[in-house]
């Protein structure tokens, strides 16, 4: 049995037209020998109409169709367009599925510079769309959390405990390091001027109040925003780029209830515990620092106990649930807003960290103002 004929190409000029006669098999293996020659023959006659004659083509698969589409999509003048003639009906059906004109490379268009009013309007439109998405996300998340509260057996607790490990346990080393250094720095910076008045012992009051009420919860929240908030945005953003969120929706699963709720619950469970841990390590750092100023650890802790009470501890812990919702919610929101492209996930993670830290500082300022009004 004779082997099937390979692809062949013959080029000729007839009646002011360039004719490319293809024959044999146009498959993924044989077109490599004729595709470059066909492109060269096409480019060599920019002022001639081109006929691609295929009546002697015995077989054509996806590779052959790709070659024909590539020849047809090359930019040419209205009178010199390429066309395929003589193709068998079963192969023509494959070719007709593609629009070569839509696949042509478009020249780069320089963006027209908008007027100032148009720029302001476009910026306002972008802000409006972002606010609309945020409000919709808050509503969806609130409804999903209420459903989780009323139906706790429907919560995916395995995912919650896994996220708790990522958010809480794995964050202990960095939280301990930053809190310890914060206590050391705060004690050193305050002890140096107070030593001029022989009031080094009152450094304990400053360290205890500032860490319990303010710095412990805020620094822990900022660390989680840079660590867990970015991770949430990257995880969900990668799922969106890979079309996994669309797959969840196709299977009838709500992405907010399936992905966001578990992360918010984990953050709510871990944030208060991390705050308490950061408070203890920060006070310990201040106590160890005061040893160099001849203040025993027992005296330091006794002074802290005499100045700090449960109200100060609760004032700091009251911020933890709000901080947790902000960190997890913003991270998940930025992940759901991920666009397509190689840098989309990185952009979402960056936006999650920046917007999260800004909102944390704003909310902490609101808490400080409210505590001042309530004399807490």
PDB file of C-alpha atoms in Angstrom, residues 62-190:
ATOM      1  CA  UNK A  62      -6.886  21.413  12.477  1.00  0.00           C
ATOM      2  CA  UNK A  63      -3.299  22.131  11.526  1.00  0.00           C
ATOM      3  CA  UNK A  64      -4.204  22.560   7.865  1.00  0.00           C
ATOM      4  CA  UNK A  65      -7.140  24.789   8.740  1.00  0.00           C
ATOM      5  CA  UNK A  66      -4.783  26.887  10.888  1.00  0.00           C
ATOM      6  CA  UNK A  67      -2.481  27.362   7.904  1.00  0.00           C
ATOM      7  CA  UNK A  68      -5.360  28.399   5.627  1.00  0.00           C
ATOM      8  CA  UNK A  69      -6.698  30.834   8.234  1.00  0.00           C
ATOM      9  CA  UNK A  70      -3.211  32.298   8.656  1.00  0.00           C
ATOM     10  CA  UNK A  71      -2.934  32.866   4.911  1.00  0.00           C
ATOM     11  CA  UNK A  72      -6.374  34.462   4.763  1.00  0.00           C
ATOM     12  CA  UNK A  73      -5.799  36.784   7.720  1.00  0.00           C
ATOM     13  CA  UNK A  74      -2.711  38.486   6.329  1.00  0.00           C
ATOM     14  CA  UNK A  75      -3.393  42.226   5.825  1.00  0.00           C
ATOM     15  CA  UNK A  76      -3.879  43.047   2.127  1.00  0.00           C
ATOM     16  CA  UNK A  77      -5.692  45.657   0.085  1.00  0.00           C
ATOM     17  CA  UNK A  78      -9.395  45.373  -0.873  1.00  0.00           C
ATOM     18  CA  UNK A  79      -8.529  44.282  -4.422  1.00  0.00           C
ATOM     19  CA  UNK A  80      -5.797  41.862  -3.441  1.00  0.00           C
ATOM     20  CA  UNK A  81      -7.519  39.754  -0.794  1.00  0.00           C
ATOM     21  CA  UNK A  82      -6.723  36.047  -0.596  1.00  0.00           C
ATOM     22  CA  UNK A  83      -9.500  33.467  -1.053  1.00  0.00           C
ATOM     23  CA  UNK A  84      -9.756  29.688  -0.864  1.00  0.00           C
ATOM     24  CA  UNK A  85     -11.354  27.810  -3.742  1.00  0.00           C
ATOM     25  CA  UNK A  86     -12.002  24.127  -4.441  1.00  0.00           C
ATOM     26  CA  UNK A  87     -11.965  22.992  -0.802  1.00  0.00           C
ATOM     27  CA  UNK A  88     -14.053  19.909  -0.133  1.00  0.00           C
ATOM     28  CA  UNK A  89     -17.303  20.499   1.811  1.00  0.00           C
ATOM     29  CA  UNK A  90     -16.210  18.574   4.905  1.00  0.00           C
ATOM     30  CA  UNK A  91     -13.068  20.723   5.135  1.00  0.00           C
ATOM     31  CA  UNK A  92     -14.908  23.938   4.228  1.00  0.00           C
ATOM     32  CA  UNK A  93     -17.146  23.389   7.254  1.00  0.00           C
ATOM     33  CA  UNK A  94     -14.079  23.542   9.502  1.00  0.00           C
ATOM     34  CA  UNK A  95     -12.712  26.626   7.767  1.00  0.00           C
ATOM     35  CA  UNK A  96     -16.007  28.522   7.970  1.00  0.00           C
ATOM     36  CA  UNK A  97     -15.910  28.364  11.757  1.00  0.00           C
ATOM     37  CA  UNK A  98     -13.236  31.076  11.777  1.00  0.00           C
ATOM     38  CA  UNK A  99     -13.337  34.710  10.728  1.00  0.00           C
ATOM     39  CA  UNK A 100      -9.860  35.579   9.386  1.00  0.00           C
ATOM     40  CA  UNK A 101     -10.635  39.298   9.455  1.00  0.00           C
ATOM     41  CA  UNK A 102     -11.261  39.159  13.208  1.00  0.00           C
ATOM     42  CA  UNK A 103      -7.885  37.462  13.732  1.00  0.00           C
ATOM     43  CA  UNK A 104      -5.831  40.076  11.956  1.00  0.00           C
ATOM     44  CA  UNK A 105      -3.299  41.952  14.067  1.00  0.00           C
ATOM     45  CA  UNK A 106      -4.581  45.444  14.636  1.00  0.00           C
ATOM     46  CA  UNK A 107      -2.150  48.351  14.587  1.00  0.00           C
ATOM     47  CA  UNK A 108      -1.467  49.983  17.908  1.00  0.00           C
ATOM     48  CA  UNK A 109      -3.745  52.917  18.510  1.00  0.00           C
ATOM     49  CA  UNK A 110      -2.497  55.833  20.531  1.00  0.00           C
ATOM     50  CA  UNK A 111      -4.933  56.714  23.258  1.00  0.00           C
ATOM     51  CA  UNK A 112      -6.500  60.071  22.685  1.00  0.00           C
ATOM     52  CA  UNK A 113      -5.812  62.517  25.473  1.00  0.00           C
ATOM     53  CA  UNK A 114      -9.000  63.383  27.251  1.00  0.00           C
ATOM     54  CA  UNK A 115      -9.958  66.818  28.488  1.00  0.00           C
ATOM     55  CA  UNK A 116      -9.867  67.572  32.187  1.00  0.00           C
ATOM     56  CA  UNK A 117     -13.637  67.263  32.573  1.00  0.00           C
ATOM     57  CA  UNK A 118     -13.586  63.889  30.803  1.00  0.00           C
ATOM     58  CA  UNK A 119     -10.737  62.674  33.023  1.00  0.00           C
ATOM     59  CA  UNK A 120     -12.677  63.710  36.144  1.00  0.00           C
ATOM     60  CA  UNK A 121     -15.784  61.992  34.830  1.00  0.00           C
ATOM     61  CA  UNK A 122     -13.916  58.787  34.079  1.00  0.00           C
ATOM     62  CA  UNK A 123     -12.308  58.791  37.520  1.00  0.00           C
ATOM     63  CA  UNK A 124     -15.710  59.380  39.124  1.00  0.00           C
ATOM     64  CA  UNK A 125     -17.154  56.507  37.095  1.00  0.00           C
ATOM     65  CA  UNK A 126     -14.406  54.174  38.262  1.00  0.00           C
ATOM     66  CA  UNK A 127     -14.935  55.214  41.894  1.00  0.00           C
ATOM     67  CA  UNK A 128     -18.694  54.765  41.522  1.00  0.00           C
ATOM     68  CA  UNK A 129     -18.315  51.273  40.100  1.00  0.00           C
ATOM     69  CA  UNK A 130     -15.891  50.334  42.867  1.00  0.00           C
ATOM     70  CA  UNK A 131     -18.286  51.619  45.537  1.00  0.00           C
ATOM     71  CA  UNK A 132     -21.158  49.730  43.913  1.00  0.00           C
ATOM     72  CA  UNK A 133     -19.114  46.512  43.986  1.00  0.00           C
ATOM     73  CA  UNK A 134     -18.144  47.091  47.611  1.00  0.00           C
ATOM     74  CA  UNK A 135     -21.735  47.704  48.686  1.00  0.00           C
ATOM     75  CA  UNK A 136     -22.900  44.604  46.821  1.00  0.00           C
ATOM     76  CA  UNK A 137     -20.093  42.579  48.413  1.00  0.00           C
ATOM     77  CA  UNK A 138     -21.015  43.824  51.892  1.00  0.00           C
ATOM     78  CA  UNK A 139     -24.618  42.803  51.307  1.00  0.00           C
ATOM     79  CA  UNK A 140     -23.713  39.371  49.964  1.00  0.00           C
ATOM     80  CA  UNK A 141     -21.222  38.768  52.766  1.00  0.00           C
ATOM     81  CA  UNK A 142     -23.689  39.913  55.431  1.00  0.00           C
ATOM     82  CA  UNK A 143     -26.350  37.578  54.076  1.00  0.00           C
ATOM     83  CA  UNK A 144     -23.867  34.701  53.888  1.00  0.00           C
ATOM     84  CA  UNK A 145     -22.671  35.306  57.472  1.00  0.00           C
ATOM     85  CA  UNK A 146     -26.252  35.436  58.738  1.00  0.00           C
ATOM     86  CA  UNK A 147     -26.940  32.139  56.960  1.00  0.00           C
ATOM     87  CA  UNK A 148     -23.823  30.681  58.591  1.00  0.00           C
ATOM     88  CA  UNK A 149     -24.953  31.871  62.039  1.00  0.00           C
ATOM     89  CA  UNK A 150     -28.451  30.431  61.627  1.00  0.00           C
ATOM     90  CA  UNK A 151     -27.177  27.218  59.984  1.00  0.00           C
ATOM     91  CA  UNK A 152     -23.850  26.408  61.686  1.00  0.00           C
ATOM     92  CA  UNK A 153     -23.944  22.831  60.414  1.00  0.00           C
ATOM     93  CA  UNK A 154     -23.670  24.164  56.854  1.00  0.00           C
ATOM     94  CA  UNK A 155     -20.312  25.829  57.559  1.00  0.00           C
ATOM     95  CA  UNK A 156     -17.313  24.056  56.064  1.00  0.00           C
ATOM     96  CA  UNK A 157     -15.521  23.709  59.403  1.00  0.00           C
ATOM     97  CA  UNK A 158     -12.549  21.808  57.989  1.00  0.00           C
ATOM     98  CA  UNK A 159     -11.719  24.797  55.832  1.00  0.00           C
ATOM     99  CA  UNK A 160     -12.262  27.086  58.830  1.00  0.00           C
ATOM    100  CA  UNK A 161      -9.765  25.166  60.980  1.00  0.00           C
ATOM    101  CA  UNK A 162      -7.254  25.038  58.141  1.00  0.00           C
ATOM    102  CA  UNK A 163      -7.547  28.796  57.641  1.00  0.00           C
ATOM    103  CA  UNK A 164      -7.247  29.303  61.404  1.00  0.00           C
ATOM    104  CA  UNK A 165      -3.923  27.506  61.249  1.00  0.00           C
ATOM    105  CA  UNK A 166      -2.737  29.720  58.407  1.00  0.00           C
ATOM    106  CA  UNK A 167      -4.006  32.957  59.966  1.00  0.00           C
ATOM    107  CA  UNK A 168      -3.285  32.241  63.621  1.00  0.00           C
ATOM    108  CA  UNK A 169      -0.710  29.565  64.363  1.00  0.00           C
ATOM    109  CA  UNK A 170       1.592  30.349  61.450  1.00  0.00           C
ATOM    110  CA  UNK A 171       1.470  34.061  62.295  1.00  0.00           C
ATOM    111  CA  UNK A 172       2.687  33.608  65.892  1.00  0.00           C
ATOM    112  CA  UNK A 173       6.439  33.983  65.131  1.00  0.00           C
ATOM    113  CA  UNK A 174       6.145  37.277  63.244  1.00  0.00           C
ATOM    114  CA  UNK A 175       3.622  38.670  65.742  1.00  0.00           C
ATOM    115  CA  UNK A 176       5.896  37.718  68.633  1.00  0.00           C
ATOM    116  CA  UNK A 177       8.942  39.289  66.983  1.00  0.00           C
ATOM    117  CA  UNK A 178       7.256  42.591  66.152  1.00  0.00           C
ATOM    118  CA  UNK A 179       5.517  42.851  69.524  1.00  0.00           C
ATOM    119  CA  UNK A 180       8.716  42.088  71.425  1.00  0.00           C
ATOM    120  CA  UNK A 181      10.691  44.667  69.463  1.00  0.00           C
ATOM    121  CA  UNK A 182       7.850  47.165  69.886  1.00  0.00           C
ATOM    122  CA  UNK A 183       7.956  46.738  73.668  1.00  0.00           C
ATOM    123  CA  UNK A 184      11.750  47.131  73.699  1.00  0.00           C
ATOM    124  CA  UNK A 185      11.726  50.253  71.537  1.00  0.00           C
ATOM    125  CA  UNK A 186       8.860  51.864  73.432  1.00  0.00           C
ATOM    126  CA  UNK A 187      10.531  51.225  76.787  1.00  0.00           C
ATOM    127  CA  UNK A 188      13.928  52.520  75.655  1.00  0.00           C
ATOM    128  CA  UNK A 189      12.559  55.666  74.039  1.00  0.00           C
ATOM    129  CA  UNK A 190      10.474  56.565  77.086  1.00  0.00           C
TER     130      UNK A 190
END
